[in-house]
Short mmCIF file of C-alpha atoms in Angstrom, two decimals:
data_model
loop_
_atom_site.label_atom_id
_atom_site.label_comp_id
_atom_site.label_asym_id
_atom_site.label_seq_id
_atom_site.Cartn_x
_atom_site.Cartn_y
_atom_site.Cartn_z
CA ARG K 96 -10.68 29.39 6.68
CA ALA K 97 -9.61 30.90 10.01
CA PHE K 98 -11.82 28.39 11.82
CA LEU K 99 -10.30 25.53 9.86
CA THR K 100 -6.76 26.73 10.53
CA LEU K 101 -7.42 26.92 14.26
CA LEU K 102 -9.04 23.51 14.28
CA PHE K 103 -6.03 21.78 12.75
CA LEU K 104 -3.17 23.43 14.63
CA LYS K 105 -3.07 20.50 17.03
CA ARG K 106 -2.10 18.20 14.15
CA LYS K 107 1.31 19.86 13.76
CA LYS K 108 3.03 17.92 16.50
CA LYS K 109 2.19 14.55 14.96
CA VAL K 110 2.95 15.65 11.42
CA ARG K 111 6.47 16.49 12.56
CA GLN K 112 6.86 12.90 13.74
CA GLN K 113 6.91 11.61 10.17
CA GLN K 114 10.38 10.16 9.98
CA ASP K 115 12.88 11.04 7.28
CA GLN K 116 15.00 8.23 5.87
CA LYS K 117 18.70 7.93 5.10
CA GLY K 118 20.42 5.25 3.05
CA LEU K 119 17.35 3.92 1.26
CA GLU K 120 17.90 0.83 -0.84
CA CYS K 121 17.90 1.33 -4.61
CA ILE K 122 14.72 -0.18 -6.10
CA THR K 123 15.51 0.23 -9.81
CA PRO K 124 14.81 -3.47 -10.57
CA LEU K 125 11.24 -2.99 -9.35
CA VAL K 126 10.54 -0.53 -12.15
CA ASN K 127 12.42 -2.25 -14.98
CA SER K 128 10.80 -3.96 -17.95
CA VAL K 129 10.40 -7.73 -17.72
CA GLU K 130 9.45 -10.58 -20.03
CA GLU K 131 6.02 -12.17 -19.84
CA THR K 132 5.46 -15.79 -18.77
CA PRO K 133 2.38 -16.79 -20.78
CA GLU K 134 2.50 -20.51 -19.91
CA SER K 135 1.94 -21.60 -16.31
CA ILE K 136 5.08 -22.54 -14.40
CA ALA K 137 5.43 -24.32 -11.07
CA THR K 138 6.57 -22.55 -7.93
CA GLU K 139 8.52 -23.90 -4.99
CA VAL K 140 6.38 -23.92 -1.86
CA SER K 141 7.87 -23.70 1.61
CA GLY K 142 5.81 -23.86 4.77
CA THR K 143 2.15 -24.71 4.30
CA ILE K 144 -0.44 -23.07 2.07
CA PRO K 145 -3.92 -24.01 3.37
CA THR K 146 -5.69 -26.42 1.05
CA TRP K 147 -8.98 -24.56 1.45
CA ILE K 148 -7.58 -21.70 -0.66
CA ARG K 149 -8.72 -22.42 -4.21
CA GLY K 150 -8.55 -19.70 -6.82
CA ASN K 151 -6.46 -17.11 -8.60
CA LEU K 152 -4.71 -14.13 -7.13
CA LEU K 153 -4.85 -11.64 -10.00
CA ARG K 154 -2.44 -8.71 -10.05
CA ASN K 155 -2.10 -5.70 -12.35
CA GLY K 156 0.62 -3.10 -12.84
CA PRO K 157 3.17 -1.69 -15.28
CA GLY K 158 5.64 -4.17 -16.77
CA LYS K 159 7.23 -2.45 -19.78
CA PHE K 160 8.68 1.04 -19.54
CA GLU K 161 10.03 1.78 -22.98
CA PHE K 162 9.36 1.50 -26.69
CA GLY K 163 12.44 3.04 -28.25
CA ASN K 164 12.20 5.92 -25.78
CA HIS K 165 11.48 5.58 -22.06
CA TYR K 166 8.23 6.52 -20.37
CA ASN K 167 8.46 9.32 -17.85
CA HIS K 168 6.00 8.29 -15.14
CA TRP K 169 5.47 5.03 -13.24
CA PHE K 170 1.79 5.09 -14.22
CA ASP K 171 2.74 5.07 -17.93
CA GLY K 172 4.19 1.55 -18.17
CA MET K 173 2.32 -1.07 -20.19
CA ALA K 174 -0.14 -3.18 -18.19
CA MET K 175 1.17 -6.58 -17.17
CA LEU K 176 -1.31 -9.12 -15.77
CA HIS K 177 -0.23 -11.75 -13.25
CA GLN K 178 -1.95 -14.89 -12.04
CA PHE K 179 -1.05 -17.01 -9.02
CA LYS K 180 -3.25 -20.11 -9.22
CA ILE K 181 -3.63 -21.83 -5.84
CA VAL K 182 -4.97 -25.39 -5.72
CA ASP K 183 -4.45 -28.06 -3.03
CA GLY K 184 -1.62 -26.17 -1.37
CA LYS K 185 0.30 -25.74 -4.62
CA VAL K 186 0.84 -22.61 -6.71
CA THR K 187 1.50 -21.98 -10.39
CA TYR K 188 2.32 -18.64 -11.97
CA ARG K 189 1.78 -17.00 -15.33
CA SER K 190 1.85 -13.45 -16.70
CA CYS K 191 1.21 -11.63 -19.92
CA PHE K 192 0.98 -8.11 -21.24
CA LEU K 193 -2.49 -6.77 -21.78
CA ARG K 194 -3.04 -6.71 -25.55
CA SER K 195 -4.40 -3.19 -25.49
CA ASP K 196 -4.46 -1.05 -28.61
CA ALA K 197 -1.76 1.10 -27.01
CA TYR K 198 0.48 -1.93 -26.49
CA LYS K 199 -0.08 -3.21 -30.03
CA LYS K 200 0.51 0.19 -31.68
CA ASN K 201 3.67 0.78 -29.64
CA SER K 202 4.97 -2.74 -30.33
CA GLU K 203 4.38 -2.55 -34.08
CA ARG K 204 6.43 0.63 -34.43
CA ASP K 205 8.76 0.17 -31.43
CA ARG K 206 8.06 3.72 -30.38
CA ILE K 207 5.57 5.42 -28.07
CA MET K 208 2.52 5.96 -30.26
CA VAL K 209 -0.10 6.61 -27.57
CA SER K 210 0.27 9.29 -24.90
CA GLU K 211 0.09 8.24 -21.25
CA PHE K 212 -0.33 10.21 -18.03
CA GLY K 213 3.27 11.41 -17.83
CA THR K 214 4.48 10.89 -21.42
CA VAL K 215 3.28 12.60 -24.59
CA ALA K 216 3.50 10.69 -27.87
CA MET K 217 5.56 12.81 -30.22
CA PRO K 218 4.77 13.17 -33.96
CA ASP K 219 5.90 10.32 -36.20
CA PRO K 220 9.40 11.21 -37.50
CA CYS K 221 8.59 9.37 -40.74
CA LYS K 222 5.96 11.98 -41.64
CA ASN K 223 6.98 15.14 -43.46
CA PHE K 224 7.26 18.39 -41.52
CA PHE K 225 3.78 19.62 -42.48
CA LEU K 226 2.04 16.40 -41.33
CA ARG K 227 4.03 16.38 -38.09
CA PHE K 228 2.96 19.97 -37.49
CA LEU K 229 -0.73 19.19 -38.16
CA SER K 230 -0.66 16.14 -35.88
CA ARG K 231 -0.05 18.40 -32.89
CA PHE K 232 -3.52 19.90 -33.40
CA GLU K 233 -5.26 16.54 -33.05
CA MET K 234 -7.11 15.86 -29.78
CA ILE K 235 -5.08 13.68 -27.45
CA GLU K 236 -6.13 10.03 -27.76
CA ALA K 237 -7.32 8.35 -24.55
CA THR K 238 -5.15 5.37 -23.70
CA ASP K 239 -6.61 1.90 -23.14
CA ASN K 240 -3.52 0.81 -21.19
CA ALA K 241 -5.54 -0.56 -18.27
CA SER K 242 -2.73 -1.02 -15.77
CA VAL K 243 -4.34 -0.11 -12.44
CA SER K 244 -6.58 -2.91 -11.19
CA PHE K 245 -8.82 -5.92 -11.75
CA VAL K 246 -12.51 -5.02 -11.30
CA LYS K 247 -15.74 -6.99 -11.56
CA TYR K 248 -19.01 -6.13 -13.29
CA LYS K 249 -21.92 -8.58 -13.72
CA GLY K 250 -19.67 -11.45 -12.68
CA ASP K 251 -16.98 -10.75 -15.29
CA TYR K 252 -13.43 -9.55 -14.69
CA TYR K 253 -12.04 -6.44 -16.35
CA VAL K 254 -8.77 -4.58 -16.09
CA SER K 255 -9.19 -0.88 -15.67
CA THR K 256 -7.39 2.43 -15.65
CA GLU K 257 -8.79 5.99 -15.38
CA THR K 258 -9.90 6.64 -18.94
CA ASN K 259 -13.10 5.57 -20.72
CA PHE K 260 -11.63 2.19 -21.68
CA MET K 261 -11.53 -1.18 -19.90
CA HIS K 262 -10.68 -4.66 -21.15
CA LYS K 263 -12.58 -7.81 -20.31
CA VAL K 264 -10.07 -10.50 -19.30
CA ASP K 265 -10.33 -14.26 -18.81
CA PRO K 266 -9.15 -14.85 -15.21
CA GLU K 267 -8.03 -18.40 -16.09
CA SER K 268 -5.92 -17.73 -19.18
CA LEU K 269 -5.37 -13.95 -18.75
CA GLU K 270 -6.43 -13.60 -22.39
CA THR K 271 -7.42 -10.08 -23.42
CA MET K 272 -11.01 -10.26 -24.64
CA ASN K 273 -13.40 -7.35 -25.27
CA LYS K 274 -12.35 -3.72 -25.21
CA VAL K 275 -15.18 -1.83 -23.49
CA ASP K 276 -15.84 1.89 -23.86
CA TRP K 277 -17.82 3.55 -21.04
CA THR K 278 -18.97 6.32 -23.42
CA LYS K 279 -21.05 3.78 -25.37
CA PHE K 280 -23.24 3.17 -22.33
CA VAL K 281 -23.30 6.31 -20.18
CA ALA K 282 -22.47 9.99 -20.72
CA VAL K 283 -19.05 9.99 -19.04
CA ASN K 284 -15.56 10.49 -20.44
CA MET K 285 -13.78 8.33 -17.86
CA ALA K 286 -14.36 6.09 -14.85
CA THR K 287 -12.24 5.16 -11.83
CA ALA K 288 -10.50 1.82 -11.39
CA HIS K 289 -12.06 1.42 -7.92
CA PRO K 290 -15.79 0.66 -8.14
CA HIS K 291 -17.78 -0.45 -5.10
CA THR K 292 -20.19 -3.38 -5.06
CA ASP K 293 -23.34 -4.01 -3.04
CA PRO K 294 -23.98 -7.53 -1.68
CA ASP K 295 -26.37 -8.24 -4.57
CA GLY K 296 -23.65 -7.46 -7.13
CA THR K 297 -24.87 -3.98 -8.10
CA ALA K 298 -21.77 -1.88 -8.82
CA PHE K 299 -21.24 1.84 -8.33
CA ASN K 300 -18.50 3.93 -9.86
CA MET K 301 -17.68 7.55 -10.61
CA GLY K 302 -16.58 9.32 -13.76
CA ASN K 303 -16.24 12.82 -15.15
CA SER K 304 -18.01 14.21 -18.19
CA TYR K 305 -16.75 17.20 -20.12
CA GLY K 306 -18.90 19.51 -22.19
CA THR K 307 -19.05 23.08 -23.46
CA LYS K 308 -20.09 24.26 -20.00
CA GLY K 309 -17.24 22.51 -18.22
CA ALA K 310 -16.92 19.34 -16.16
CA LEU K 311 -19.35 17.30 -14.06
CA TYR K 312 -18.67 14.55 -11.52
CA ASN K 313 -21.03 11.63 -12.19
CA ILE K 314 -22.04 8.67 -10.07
CA ILE K 315 -22.64 5.55 -12.15
CA LYS K 316 -24.76 2.53 -11.28
CA VAL K 317 -24.25 -0.80 -13.07
CA PRO K 318 -26.78 -3.64 -12.65
CA SER K 319 -25.68 -6.95 -11.19
CA THR K 320 -26.97 -9.33 -13.86
CA LYS K 321 -26.91 -9.84 -17.61
CA ASN K 322 -29.78 -10.35 -20.00
CA ASN K 323 -27.49 -12.27 -22.35
CA PRO K 324 -23.99 -13.79 -22.00
CA ASP K 325 -22.28 -11.23 -24.24
CA GLU K 326 -23.35 -8.20 -22.23
CA THR K 327 -20.83 -5.83 -20.69
CA LEU K 328 -22.08 -2.51 -19.28
CA GLU K 329 -25.60 -2.58 -20.73
CA GLY K 330 -28.09 -1.08 -18.28
CA ALA K 331 -25.56 1.24 -16.66
CA LYS K 332 -26.91 4.69 -15.84
CA VAL K 333 -25.79 7.97 -14.33
CA LEU K 334 -27.37 8.14 -10.89
CA CYS K 335 -26.59 11.82 -10.37
CA SER K 336 -24.19 14.59 -11.39
CA ILE K 337 -22.30 16.92 -9.06
CA ILE K 338 -21.17 20.37 -10.21
CA PRO K 339 -17.49 21.08 -9.43
CA ALA K 340 -16.55 24.16 -7.44
CA ASP K 341 -14.61 25.22 -10.57
CA LYS K 342 -15.92 23.65 -13.79
CA SER K 343 -12.71 24.40 -15.70
CA ARG K 344 -10.53 22.96 -12.92
CA PRO K 345 -12.30 19.91 -11.48
CA SER K 346 -10.68 17.79 -8.81
CA TYR K 347 -8.73 14.66 -9.61
CA TYR K 348 -9.99 11.59 -7.74
CA HIS K 349 -8.75 8.01 -7.74
CA SER K 350 -11.63 6.49 -5.79
CA PHE K 351 -14.67 7.29 -3.63
CA ALA K 352 -16.42 5.90 -0.56
CA MET K 353 -19.74 4.11 -0.11
CA THR K 354 -22.05 3.20 2.77
CA GLU K 355 -25.23 1.14 2.72
CA ASN K 356 -27.28 4.15 1.60
CA TYR K 357 -24.82 6.79 0.41
CA VAL K 358 -22.02 7.43 -2.03
CA VAL K 359 -19.44 9.81 -0.58
CA PHE K 360 -17.48 11.84 -3.09
CA ILE K 361 -14.29 13.55 -1.92
CA GLU K 362 -13.60 16.76 -3.84
CA GLN K 363 -9.95 17.33 -3.00
CA PRO K 364 -7.48 20.12 -3.87
CA ILE K 365 -5.65 18.01 -6.48
CA LYS K 366 -6.92 19.91 -9.49
CA MET K 367 -6.98 19.33 -13.25
CA ASP K 368 -6.48 22.34 -15.49
CA LEU K 369 -8.67 21.28 -18.42
CA LEU K 370 -7.24 23.89 -20.79
CA LYS K 371 -3.71 22.62 -20.20
CA ILE K 372 -4.83 19.02 -20.57
CA ILE K 373 -6.74 19.44 -23.85
CA THR K 374 -3.87 21.47 -25.33
CA SER K 375 -1.14 19.16 -24.01
CA LYS K 376 -0.41 17.57 -27.39
CA LEU K 377 -0.28 20.96 -29.10
CA ARG K 378 2.19 22.17 -26.49
CA GLY K 379 4.18 18.91 -26.46
CA LYS K 380 3.50 18.49 -22.74
CA ALA K 381 2.24 15.49 -20.77
CA ILE K 382 -1.25 15.34 -19.25
CA SER K 383 0.36 15.16 -15.81
CA GLN K 384 1.55 18.74 -16.18
CA GLY K 385 -2.08 19.85 -16.09
CA VAL K 386 -2.57 18.25 -12.65
CA TYR K 387 -1.60 20.34 -9.63
CA TRP K 388 -2.05 20.71 -5.86
CA ASP K 389 -3.82 23.85 -4.59
CA PRO K 390 -3.39 24.07 -0.79
CA LYS K 391 -5.58 27.17 -0.63
CA LEU K 392 -8.70 25.05 -1.18
CA ASP K 393 -10.68 22.95 1.30
CA THR K 394 -11.44 19.29 0.84
CA VAL K 395 -15.22 18.89 0.49
CA PHE K 396 -17.30 15.75 1.08
CA HIS K 397 -20.51 15.32 -0.94
CA LEU K 398 -23.18 12.80 0.16
CA VAL K 399 -25.46 11.25 -2.46
CA ASP K 400 -28.40 8.95 -1.70
CA LYS K 401 -27.77 5.69 -3.60
CA HIS K 402 -31.49 4.99 -3.95
CA THR K 403 -32.80 8.37 -5.10
CA GLY K 404 -29.70 10.02 -6.58
CA LYS K 405 -30.37 13.10 -4.47
CA THR K 406 -27.30 15.05 -3.32
CA SER K 407 -27.34 16.38 0.23
CA SER K 408 -27.41 20.17 0.39
CA THR K 409 -25.02 20.01 3.35
CA LYS K 410 -21.36 20.09 2.32
CA PHE K 411 -18.73 18.87 4.73
CA HIS K 412 -15.48 20.84 4.65
CA THR K 413 -12.08 19.93 6.01
CA LYS K 414 -8.48 21.03 5.55
CA PRO K 415 -6.61 20.43 2.27
CA LEU K 416 -5.97 16.69 2.03
CA SER K 417 -4.78 14.29 -0.63
CA VAL K 418 -6.70 11.00 -0.82
CA PHE K 419 -6.11 8.05 -3.12
CA HIS K 420 -7.82 5.20 -1.27
CA GLN K 421 -10.66 4.84 1.20
CA ILE K 422 -10.58 2.11 3.85
CA ASN K 423 -14.29 1.77 4.60
CA ALA K 424 -17.40 3.84 5.31
CA PHE K 425 -20.54 2.99 7.24
CA GLU K 426 -23.59 4.52 8.92
CA GLU K 427 -24.20 4.35 12.65
CA ASP K 428 -26.31 6.37 15.11
CA GLY K 429 -27.16 9.04 12.53
CA PHE K 430 -23.58 9.53 11.36
CA VAL K 431 -21.45 8.44 8.41
CA MET K 432 -18.06 7.16 9.48
CA LEU K 433 -15.63 7.86 6.65
CA ASP K 434 -12.24 6.14 6.96
CA MET K 435 -9.51 7.09 4.50
CA CYS K 436 -5.76 7.13 3.97
CA CYS K 437 -4.93 10.84 3.84
CA ALA K 438 -1.81 12.88 3.20
CA ASP K 439 -1.39 16.55 4.03
CA ASN K 440 0.11 17.38 0.65
CA GLY K 441 -0.94 16.41 -2.87
CA ASP K 442 2.37 16.72 -4.69
CA ALA K 443 3.30 13.05 -4.24
CA ILE K 444 1.86 12.04 -7.61
CA LYS K 445 4.57 14.09 -9.33
CA ASN K 446 7.34 12.39 -7.35
CA TYR K 447 6.62 9.01 -8.92
CA LEU K 448 8.58 9.70 -12.06
CA ILE K 449 10.53 6.67 -13.24
CA GLN K 450 13.77 8.64 -13.02
CA ASN K 451 13.01 9.30 -9.35
CA LEU K 452 12.21 5.67 -8.59
CA ARG K 453 15.52 4.66 -10.19
CA LYS K 454 17.64 7.04 -8.15
CA SER K 455 20.03 5.91 -5.44
CA GLY K 456 21.91 7.32 -2.46
CA GLU K 457 21.11 10.83 -1.22
CA ALA K 458 19.10 11.63 -4.35
CA LEU K 459 16.69 8.78 -3.58
CA ASP K 460 16.49 9.81 0.08
CA GLN K 461 15.58 13.34 -0.98
CA VAL K 462 12.72 12.16 -3.20
CA TYR K 463 11.28 10.09 -0.36
CA ASN K 464 11.72 12.75 2.30
CA THR K 465 9.88 15.33 0.17
CA THR K 466 6.94 12.97 -0.38
CA SER K 467 4.04 13.40 2.04
CA ARG K 468 2.98 10.13 3.62
CA ALA K 469 -0.59 8.90 4.06
CA PHE K 470 -2.14 7.98 7.40
CA PRO K 471 -5.51 6.38 8.24
CA ARG K 472 -8.04 8.89 9.55
CA ARG K 473 -11.74 8.93 10.35
CA PHE K 474 -14.23 11.69 9.66
CA VAL K 475 -17.64 11.63 11.36
CA LEU K 476 -20.34 13.25 9.20
CA PRO K 477 -23.73 13.98 10.84
CA LEU K 478 -26.63 13.01 8.58
CA ASN K 479 -29.43 15.09 10.05
CA VAL K 480 -28.21 18.65 9.62
CA ASN K 481 -30.96 21.20 8.98
CA ASP K 482 -31.89 24.83 9.64
CA ASP K 483 -32.56 24.06 13.31
CA THR K 484 -29.13 22.52 13.87
CA PRO K 485 -27.10 24.82 16.16
CA THR K 486 -23.89 26.41 14.90
CA GLY K 487 -20.58 26.51 16.70
CA VAL K 488 -20.99 23.24 18.63
CA ASN K 489 -19.57 19.79 17.98
CA LEU K 490 -22.30 17.66 16.43
CA ASN K 491 -20.32 14.45 16.94
CA THR K 492 -21.88 12.99 20.08
CA ARG K 493 -20.26 9.58 19.72
CA PRO K 494 -18.43 8.55 22.89
CA ALA K 495 -14.66 7.99 22.70
CA SER K 496 -14.45 9.81 19.35
CA SER K 497 -12.13 12.80 19.02
CA ALA K 498 -13.42 13.72 15.55
CA THR K 499 -15.40 16.97 15.36
CA SER K 500 -18.17 18.23 13.08
CA VAL K 501 -19.23 21.84 13.57
CA LYS K 502 -21.94 23.64 11.61
CA THR K 503 -20.50 27.02 10.63
CA ALA K 504 -23.14 28.28 8.19
CA LYS K 505 -26.23 27.17 6.33
CA ASP K 506 -25.47 23.89 4.55
CA GLU K 507 -21.84 23.93 5.72
CA VAL K 508 -20.21 21.72 8.34
CA VAL K 509 -16.50 21.89 9.15
CA CYS K 510 -14.96 18.53 10.11
CA HIS K 511 -11.79 17.49 11.88
CA PHE K 512 -10.62 13.89 11.73
CA GLU K 513 -9.49 11.48 14.40
CA ASP K 514 -6.44 9.27 13.85
CA LEU K 515 -7.05 5.56 13.32
CA HIS K 516 -3.56 4.70 14.53
CA GLY K 517 -1.08 5.14 17.33
CA ASP K 518 2.34 6.76 17.20
CA ASP K 519 3.92 3.44 16.20
CA LEU K 520 2.65 3.89 12.63
CA PHE K 521 5.03 6.83 12.11
CA GLU K 522 7.89 4.35 12.39
CA TYR K 523 6.54 2.45 9.37
CA GLY K 524 6.00 5.48 7.12
CA GLY K 525 2.21 5.59 7.28
CA LEU K 526 -0.14 3.21 5.49
CA GLU K 527 -1.50 2.85 1.97
CA PHE K 528 -3.13 0.21 -0.25
CA PRO K 529 -5.77 -0.39 2.49
CA GLN K 530 -7.89 -3.53 2.38
CA ILE K 531 -10.62 -5.04 4.56
CA ASN K 532 -12.73 -8.19 4.71
CA TYR K 533 -14.76 -6.58 1.90
CA SER K 534 -17.41 -9.23 1.27
CA LYS K 535 -18.61 -9.21 4.89
CA PHE K 536 -17.68 -5.79 6.26
CA ASN K 537 -17.77 -3.24 3.45
CA THR K 538 -20.31 -0.51 4.37
CA ARG K 539 -20.56 -2.04 7.89
CA PRO K 540 -18.90 -1.39 11.26
CA TYR K 541 -15.58 -3.26 11.29
CA ARG K 542 -12.51 -3.78 13.46
CA TYR K 543 -9.56 -4.61 11.22
CA PHE K 544 -7.91 -3.24 8.13
CA TYR K 545 -4.71 -4.17 6.34
CA GLY K 546 -2.21 -2.26 4.23
CA CYS K 547 1.38 -1.59 3.28
CA GLY K 548 3.77 0.48 5.36
CA PHE K 549 5.79 2.99 3.36
CA GLN K 550 9.30 3.47 4.71
CA HIS K 551 10.21 3.65 1.03
CA LEU K 552 8.60 4.98 -2.15
CA VAL K 553 6.86 1.61 -2.52
CA GLY K 554 5.43 -0.60 0.21
CA ASP K 555 8.07 -2.27 2.37
CA SER K 556 5.97 -3.88 5.13
CA LEU K 557 2.56 -5.43 5.68
CA LEU K 558 0.44 -3.96 8.46
CA LYS K 559 -2.68 -5.05 10.32
CA MET K 560 -4.54 -2.37 12.29
CA ASP K 561 -6.88 -3.23 15.16
CA LEU K 562 -9.29 -0.30 15.46
CA LYS K 563 -10.61 -1.42 18.84
CA GLU K 564 -7.21 -1.58 20.50
CA LYS K 565 -5.42 0.84 18.13
CA LYS K 566 -2.70 -1.79 17.90
CA LEU K 567 -0.51 -2.62 14.93
CA LYS K 568 0.85 -5.97 13.75
CA VAL K 569 3.77 -5.86 11.33
CA TRP K 570 5.40 -8.17 8.78
CA TYR K 571 8.72 -6.66 7.76
CA LYS K 572 11.85 -8.19 6.21
CA LYS K 573 14.62 -5.82 5.23
CA GLY K 574 15.10 -5.61 1.47
CA MET K 575 11.70 -7.14 0.69
CA PHE K 576 8.82 -5.13 -0.81
CA PRO K 577 5.31 -6.62 -0.45
CA SER K 578 2.35 -5.68 -2.64
CA GLU K 579 -1.13 -4.62 -1.59
CA PRO K 580 -2.48 -7.26 0.85
CA VAL K 581 -5.53 -9.20 -0.34
CA PHE K 582 -7.77 -10.73 2.34
CA VAL K 583 -9.28 -14.16 1.62
CA PRO K 584 -11.81 -15.38 4.24
CA SER K 585 -11.71 -19.00 5.34
CA PRO K 586 -14.75 -21.11 4.30
CA GLU K 587 -16.12 -21.47 7.84
CA ALA K 588 -15.10 -18.00 9.03
CA VAL K 589 -16.81 -16.67 12.14
CA ASP K 590 -14.52 -13.82 13.15
CA GLU K 591 -13.75 -10.83 10.95
CA ASP K 592 -10.05 -11.72 10.59
CA ASP K 593 -10.53 -15.46 10.09
CA GLY K 594 -8.68 -16.00 6.82
CA VAL K 595 -5.38 -15.32 5.10
CA ILE K 596 -3.54 -12.40 3.55
CA LEU K 597 -1.98 -12.85 0.10
CA SER K 598 0.81 -10.54 -1.04
CA VAL K 599 3.42 -10.68 -3.79
CA VAL K 600 6.87 -9.89 -2.39
CA VAL K 601 9.68 -8.66 -4.64
CA THR K 602 13.36 -8.30 -3.77
CA PRO K 603 15.44 -5.87 -5.88
CA THR K 604 18.85 -7.10 -4.70
CA GLU K 605 18.35 -10.71 -5.83
CA ASP K 606 17.56 -11.93 -9.33
CA LYS K 607 14.35 -13.92 -9.79
CA SER K 608 13.51 -13.88 -6.10
CA THR K 609 9.79 -13.08 -6.12
CA PHE K 610 7.41 -15.04 -3.92
CA LEU K 611 3.74 -15.22 -3.03
CA LEU K 612 3.43 -14.74 0.73
CA VAL K 613 0.57 -16.27 2.74
CA LEU K 614 -0.03 -14.82 6.21
CA ASP K 615 -2.52 -15.95 8.84
CA ALA K 616 -4.71 -12.84 9.02
CA ARG K 617 -5.47 -13.41 12.69
CA THR K 618 -1.96 -14.02 14.08
CA TRP K 619 -0.03 -12.22 11.30
CA GLU K 620 2.38 -15.16 11.17
CA GLU K 621 3.71 -16.57 7.91
CA LEU K 622 2.02 -19.81 6.89
CA GLY K 623 3.88 -20.39 3.66
CA ARG K 624 5.34 -18.89 0.53
CA ALA K 625 5.57 -19.89 -3.13
CA GLU K 626 8.81 -18.83 -4.81
CA VAL K 627 8.56 -17.80 -8.46
CA PRO K 628 11.69 -18.11 -10.63
CA VAL K 629 11.00 -14.92 -12.61
CA ASN K 630 11.38 -11.18 -12.10
CA ILE K 631 8.18 -9.24 -11.41
CA PRO K 632 7.93 -5.43 -11.19
CA TYR K 633 6.21 -3.76 -8.25
CA GLY K 634 2.53 -3.46 -9.19
CA PHE K 635 -0.62 -1.65 -8.14
CA HIS K 636 -3.84 -3.55 -7.38
CA GLY K 637 -5.36 -6.99 -7.64
CA ALA K 638 -8.21 -9.30 -6.67
CA PHE K 639 -8.80 -12.90 -5.61
CA ASN K 640 -10.94 -14.95 -7.98
CA SER K 641 -12.28 -17.85 -5.94
CA THR K 642 -12.86 -21.13 -7.79
CA ALA K 643 -13.92 -23.10 -4.71
#
C-alpha cells in the first residue's frame, strides 16, 4: 500500500482541478414521469439528416417514477423504450413502457409491488398483520425492470438490467416479447447490461453466482447463431469463474473490458454486503444500502484467456477507483491497453437519488460538488510476467506512455494510469457514457472516442477526444442535456471517424422540446435535428439498429 500511495501522489494536483459548480439549473423535468407514445409520430426536421442513415435509434431508461408512492433512486424507474426511425432524411418517434412483470404488477395495484435497487416493496396493507409480518421473511424478488440498455444476442434485440432477467423486444414495434431468465441456461444469478461482441457475433458477458460458499464472478460466452428461430440463450456457457477477494462481500461491477484474446475483469472497491442484501426485505431496507465504497482496498484487474478460460496468475493492482464504463481495450507489443472512465471515489451511485436530482439552488450544487467525476485513463498491463521478470522496474517500455507497471511480488504488478485527456476536460466535468466506432475498432488500436461531459449530474455536452493529439471537440448549448452519443459509420467509410453521432437532447426549461441531434463525427458540426413534440426523461443507454 505504501508503494501505491507514493505512486499516486502526483495525481493530487490534477484532482484538485475538478471544478465545483454554482447556480446549476434545476433538472426536475428530466426525472419526471411521462406518458408513452405507442404510435409513431412525425418530427420536424431542420438542417439535413443524411439519407444514407437508415434504421432505428433505440433508447432505454426510466420513464415512470411512482405507483402510489415514489421510487427513491433514479435506477428504480420503470423502463421506457424509445425509437427514432430514420428513413430518407426523415424521422418518426414512438415510445412505450416495457411490459415487464414488475410494471404489470405495479400498474394493477397502483403501488410498488416489486423491489428495485433503491426502493423496497413494503408488505401489502390489505393483508392482515400476521401475513404482512410473514411476507418480510420471503426472499427478495429479482426485478425484471430492464431499464438500462438495448443489447444483442444471436441477432435479436433485448433490453437488459443487472438481474437474471432480460426481455426480447421487437426493434420495429417496441413490443415486449419473451422474458428470458439467465438462470435457465447458465449457473449465474445475474448478468451485466454491457456485453461485448466479437466480429463473428459471439457475445461475452459477466455475471455473479451465489452459493453456500459465497459468491463467484463468472465470464459467460453466448454463441453467435441459432439452431432454430425461437432460440434465446441456448448454448451459453460459463467460460470461467473468478473467486472474489471476499466471498461474502464481492465487488459490484457494471461492465468489463475485452481484447481480441482476453476478458479483463475489474474488481473494484465498490462492495456488496451479501448479508445485508439478502436480509433487506426483512429489515425493510433497500438493496442499495448493502452497496458501499471501501477506499482501503485496491482495484484489481484479472485477465482471462477467451479461448481457454484460463485466468492469469498475475494480478494487476492499482489505487481505489470507481469504474462504470470502459472505453476500449486492445493488445499491442505484448501489452494490454485498458482504457476506462474512472473516478477516485465510489460514492456517486448513492448521490443519484431522485430527491437529489430534483433539488435546486445551493442544495443541488452541493450534491454535484460532492460527486466524484470520471475521467478517461489508460492502464498498460504487461502480458508476459513470470518468475524471471525483475521487480521494482517499470515494465511499460512503450514510448510516449507515462503509464507504469511495476512487479512488486510474485504474481503481483502495481499499475499507474496515464490520462487520456488534457486539462481542458476539467472544464467540462470529466467524461462518461463513452462510445467508439465499435464495429471496426473494438479490441483494436483506435484514435477517437466520444462521450458526454458532466458539468451537471447528467450529461450536458457532447465530447470527441482525439487520442493522437489529445485534443477535445465540444458540442455544448446552455440548458440542453444530450444523451449518450451513438456512432453510426457511413456506408463507404474509410477513416475511423467517418460517420455521424446520434444523441437525444432534452431541455428541462421548455415543454415538449426534445430533439434528435445529428452531428458530423469528423467535424463535430451539427448536420440536422429532428424535434419531437413530447417530453422525454433523461435516459441511460441505447443502440442503432441498421435497416439499410
